[in-house]
Short mmCIF file of C-alpha atoms in Angstrom, two decimals:
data_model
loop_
_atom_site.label_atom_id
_atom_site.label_comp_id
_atom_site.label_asym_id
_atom_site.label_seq_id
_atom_site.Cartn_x
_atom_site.Cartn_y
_atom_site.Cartn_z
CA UNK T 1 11.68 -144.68 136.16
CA UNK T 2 14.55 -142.50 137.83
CA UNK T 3 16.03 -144.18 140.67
CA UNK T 4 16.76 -142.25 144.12
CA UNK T 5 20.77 -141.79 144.11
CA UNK T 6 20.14 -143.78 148.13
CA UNK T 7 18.97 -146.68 145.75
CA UNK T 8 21.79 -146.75 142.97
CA UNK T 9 24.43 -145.99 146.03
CA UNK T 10 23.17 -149.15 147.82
CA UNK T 11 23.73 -150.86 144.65
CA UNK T 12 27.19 -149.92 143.88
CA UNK T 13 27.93 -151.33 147.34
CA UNK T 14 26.49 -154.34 146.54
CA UNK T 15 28.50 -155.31 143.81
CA UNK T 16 31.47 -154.78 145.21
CA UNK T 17 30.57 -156.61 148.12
CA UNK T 18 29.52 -159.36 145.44
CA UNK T 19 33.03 -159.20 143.96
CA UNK T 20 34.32 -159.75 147.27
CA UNK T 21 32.33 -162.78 148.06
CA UNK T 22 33.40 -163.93 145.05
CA UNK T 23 37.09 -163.57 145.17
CA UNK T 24 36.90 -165.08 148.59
CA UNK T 25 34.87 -168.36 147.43
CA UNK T 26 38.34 -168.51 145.21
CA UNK T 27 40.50 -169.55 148.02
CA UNK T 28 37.91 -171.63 149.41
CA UNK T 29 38.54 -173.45 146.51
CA UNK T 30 42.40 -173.29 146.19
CA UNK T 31 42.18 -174.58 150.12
CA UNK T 32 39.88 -177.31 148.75
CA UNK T 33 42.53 -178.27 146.12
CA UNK T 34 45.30 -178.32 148.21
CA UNK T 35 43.42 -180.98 150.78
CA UNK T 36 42.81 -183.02 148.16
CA UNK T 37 46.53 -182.92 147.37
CA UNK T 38 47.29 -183.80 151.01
CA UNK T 39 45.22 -186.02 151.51
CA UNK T 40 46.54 -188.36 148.15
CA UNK T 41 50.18 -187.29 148.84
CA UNK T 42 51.06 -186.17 145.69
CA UNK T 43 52.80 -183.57 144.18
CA UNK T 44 51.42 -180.89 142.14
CA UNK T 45 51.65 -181.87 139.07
CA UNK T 46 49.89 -185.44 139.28
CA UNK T 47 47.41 -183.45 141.19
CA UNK T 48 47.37 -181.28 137.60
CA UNK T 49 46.61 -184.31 135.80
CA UNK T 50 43.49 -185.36 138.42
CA UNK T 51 41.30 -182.21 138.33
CA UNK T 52 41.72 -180.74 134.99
CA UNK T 53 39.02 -182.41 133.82
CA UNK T 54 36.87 -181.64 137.10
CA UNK T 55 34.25 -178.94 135.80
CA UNK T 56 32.16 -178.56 139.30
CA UNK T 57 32.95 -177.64 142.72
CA UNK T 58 30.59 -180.27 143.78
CA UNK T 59 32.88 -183.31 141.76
CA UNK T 60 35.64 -181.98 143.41
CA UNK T 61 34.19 -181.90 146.86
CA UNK T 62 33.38 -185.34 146.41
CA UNK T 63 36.46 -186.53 145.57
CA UNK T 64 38.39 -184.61 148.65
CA UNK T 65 35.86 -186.11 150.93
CA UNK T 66 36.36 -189.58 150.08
CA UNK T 67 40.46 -188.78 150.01
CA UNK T 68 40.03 -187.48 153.60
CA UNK T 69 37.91 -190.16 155.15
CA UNK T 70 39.96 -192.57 153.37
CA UNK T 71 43.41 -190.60 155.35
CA UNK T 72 41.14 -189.87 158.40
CA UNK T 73 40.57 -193.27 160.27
CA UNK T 74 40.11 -192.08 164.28
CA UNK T 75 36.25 -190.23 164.74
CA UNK T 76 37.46 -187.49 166.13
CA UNK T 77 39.27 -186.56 162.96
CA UNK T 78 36.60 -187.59 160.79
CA UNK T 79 33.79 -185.66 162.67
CA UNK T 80 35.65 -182.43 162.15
CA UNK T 81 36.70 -182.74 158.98
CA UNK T 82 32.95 -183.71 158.33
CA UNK T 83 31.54 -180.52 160.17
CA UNK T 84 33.76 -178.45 157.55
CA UNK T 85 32.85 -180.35 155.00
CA UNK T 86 29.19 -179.55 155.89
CA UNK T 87 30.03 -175.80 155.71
CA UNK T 88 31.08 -175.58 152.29
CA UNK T 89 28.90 -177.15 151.00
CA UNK T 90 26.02 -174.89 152.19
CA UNK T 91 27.77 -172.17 151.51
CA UNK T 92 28.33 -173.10 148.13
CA UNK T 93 25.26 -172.88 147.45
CA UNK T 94 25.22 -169.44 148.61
CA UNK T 95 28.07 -168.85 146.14
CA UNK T 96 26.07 -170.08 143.35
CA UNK T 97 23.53 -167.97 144.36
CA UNK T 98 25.08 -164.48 144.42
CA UNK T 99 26.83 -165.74 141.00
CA UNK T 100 23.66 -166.60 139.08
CA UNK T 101 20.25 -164.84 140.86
CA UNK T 102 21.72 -161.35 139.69
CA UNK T 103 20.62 -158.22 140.99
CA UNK T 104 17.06 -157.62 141.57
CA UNK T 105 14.59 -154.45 143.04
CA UNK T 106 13.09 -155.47 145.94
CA UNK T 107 9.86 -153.49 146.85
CA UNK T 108 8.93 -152.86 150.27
CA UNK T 109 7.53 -150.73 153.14
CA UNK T 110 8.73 -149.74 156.35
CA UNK T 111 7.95 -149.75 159.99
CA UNK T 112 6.22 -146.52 159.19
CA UNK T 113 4.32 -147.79 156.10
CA UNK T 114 6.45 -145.73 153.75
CA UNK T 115 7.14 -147.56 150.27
CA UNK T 116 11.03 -148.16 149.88
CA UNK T 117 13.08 -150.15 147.22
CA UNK T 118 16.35 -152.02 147.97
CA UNK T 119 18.92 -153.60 145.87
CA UNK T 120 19.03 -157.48 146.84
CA UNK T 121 20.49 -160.43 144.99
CA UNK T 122 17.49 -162.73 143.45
CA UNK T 123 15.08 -163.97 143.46
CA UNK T 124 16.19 -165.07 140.53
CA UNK T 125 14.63 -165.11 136.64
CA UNK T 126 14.00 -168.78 137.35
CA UNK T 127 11.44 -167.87 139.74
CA UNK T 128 9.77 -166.41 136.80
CA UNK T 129 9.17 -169.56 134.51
CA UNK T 130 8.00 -170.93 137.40
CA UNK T 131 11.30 -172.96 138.87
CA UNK T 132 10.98 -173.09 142.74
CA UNK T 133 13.47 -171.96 144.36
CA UNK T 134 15.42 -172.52 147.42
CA UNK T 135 17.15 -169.88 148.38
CA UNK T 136 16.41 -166.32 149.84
CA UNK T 137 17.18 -163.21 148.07
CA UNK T 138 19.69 -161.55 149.61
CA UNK T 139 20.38 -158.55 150.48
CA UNK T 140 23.70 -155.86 151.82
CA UNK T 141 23.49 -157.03 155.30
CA UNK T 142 23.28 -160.80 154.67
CA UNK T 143 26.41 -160.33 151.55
CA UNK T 144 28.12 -159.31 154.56
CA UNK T 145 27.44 -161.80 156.76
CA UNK T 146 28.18 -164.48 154.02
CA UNK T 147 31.43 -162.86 153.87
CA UNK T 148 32.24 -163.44 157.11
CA UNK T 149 31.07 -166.48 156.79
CA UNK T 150 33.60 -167.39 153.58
CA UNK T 151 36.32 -166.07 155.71
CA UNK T 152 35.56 -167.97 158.49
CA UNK T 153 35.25 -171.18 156.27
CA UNK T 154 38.69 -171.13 154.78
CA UNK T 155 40.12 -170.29 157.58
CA UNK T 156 39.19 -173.73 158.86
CA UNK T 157 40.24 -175.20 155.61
CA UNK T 158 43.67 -173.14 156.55
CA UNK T 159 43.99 -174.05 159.81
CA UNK T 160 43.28 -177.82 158.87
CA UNK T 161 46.13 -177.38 156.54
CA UNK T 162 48.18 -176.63 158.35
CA UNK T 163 48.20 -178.61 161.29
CA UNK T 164 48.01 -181.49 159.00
CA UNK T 165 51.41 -180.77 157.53
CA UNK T 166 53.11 -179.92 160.55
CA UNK T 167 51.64 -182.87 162.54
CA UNK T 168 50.96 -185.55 160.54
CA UNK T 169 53.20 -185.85 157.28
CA UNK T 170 55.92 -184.79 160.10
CA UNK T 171 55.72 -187.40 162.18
CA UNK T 172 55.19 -190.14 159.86
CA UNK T 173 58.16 -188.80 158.08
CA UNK T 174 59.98 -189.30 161.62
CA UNK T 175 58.03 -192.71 161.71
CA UNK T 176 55.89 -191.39 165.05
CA UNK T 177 52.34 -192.27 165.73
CA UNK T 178 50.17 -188.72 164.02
CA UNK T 179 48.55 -186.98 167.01
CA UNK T 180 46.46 -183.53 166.42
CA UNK T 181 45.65 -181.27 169.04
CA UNK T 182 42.25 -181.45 170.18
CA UNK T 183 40.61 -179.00 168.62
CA UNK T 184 40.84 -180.96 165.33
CA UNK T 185 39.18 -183.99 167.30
CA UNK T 186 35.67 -182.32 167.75
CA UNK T 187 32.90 -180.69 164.78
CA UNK T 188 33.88 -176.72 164.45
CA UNK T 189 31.84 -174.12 165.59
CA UNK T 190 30.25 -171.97 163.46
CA UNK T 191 29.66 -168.17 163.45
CA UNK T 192 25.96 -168.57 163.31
CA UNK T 193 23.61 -171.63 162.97
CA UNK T 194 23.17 -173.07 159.68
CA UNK T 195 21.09 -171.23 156.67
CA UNK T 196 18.21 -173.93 157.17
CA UNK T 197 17.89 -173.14 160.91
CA UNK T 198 18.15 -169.16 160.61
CA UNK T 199 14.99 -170.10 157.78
CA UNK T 200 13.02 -171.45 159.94
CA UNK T 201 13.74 -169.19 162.68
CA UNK T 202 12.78 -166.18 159.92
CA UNK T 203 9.47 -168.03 159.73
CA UNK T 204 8.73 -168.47 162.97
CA UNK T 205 9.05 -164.73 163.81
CA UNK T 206 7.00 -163.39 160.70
#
């Protein structure tokens, strides 16, 4: 079967925008790492010595959440760091997603009743051997969305980071009482509503 060049084009974009997602998800992780550094107060090479033998994202998320909560005693504090911690870990699961559904041809017709293909990521093989799965393929327009999304995500993790460092380990070091500004006292606000909620909404309207 030849493929129309509009096909193969849209599928050239999408695995760049794949690599993208991808090399974004790294500094999720990096700002994950670095947390989890804070949040112990050690330097870099203990920290070496803690997560080389952490193969999963998910160990590792576990492990910075109970460091956090265990730094993070007002609920303020806690319910934000909780609301990003709630983030991540959804999207991670869109990371594993685009990592391990692969690229499929999704078959389709339009408004007009034409018959179209598209490029989309999943549903994967698993689907196949008869593993239910959870996720929705996706396609160009939701990549980019999860993009934004990634970016959006570490920049909380970034932000976090930061004010940490200059508020907290700075006034402790000056023996002051730790005070963040407010917007690191309340849940963060996301871009758009959770992947469960834009599901069911998807449901709803079909």
């Amino acid at each position: 079967m030849k493929l129309p060049k509009r096909y193969l084009k849209q599928e050239e974009q999408l695995k760049t925008l794949i690599g993208e997602a991808i090399d974004l998800w790294v500094n999720i992780e990096f700002s994950i790492i670095r947390i989890f550094a804070m949040a112990l107060h050690i330097e870099d090479e203990d920290l070496a010595r803690i997560i080389q033998h952490v193969n999963t994202f998910r160990i590792l998320l576990q492990m910075t959440d109970s460091a956090v909560r265990n730094r993070f005693k007002t609920p303020g504090l806690r319910k934000h760091w909780l609301s990003i911690l709630e983030y991540v870990r959804e999207l991670s699961g869109d990371r594993n997603y685009i990592v391990h559904a692969g690229i499929m041809m999704d078959e389709y017709k339009t408004k007009a009743g034409h018959d179209h293909i598209k490029p989309t990521i999943g549903p994967s093989n698993l689907v196949i051997l008869g593993v239910e799965q959870n996720h929705e393929p996706i396609d160009i327009r939701e990549i980019k969305e999860l993009i934004s999304d990634f970016k959006q995500a570490n920049r909380f993790l970034l932000d976090l980071e930061v004010e940490w460092e200059n508020v907290w380990d700075k006034s402790l070091s000056e023996g002051k009482q730790p005070s963040f500004r407010e917007k690191f006292l309340r849940p963060i606000s996301r871009r758009r509503p959770p992947r469960k909620i834009r599901l069911e909404a998807s449901r709803k309207e079909q």
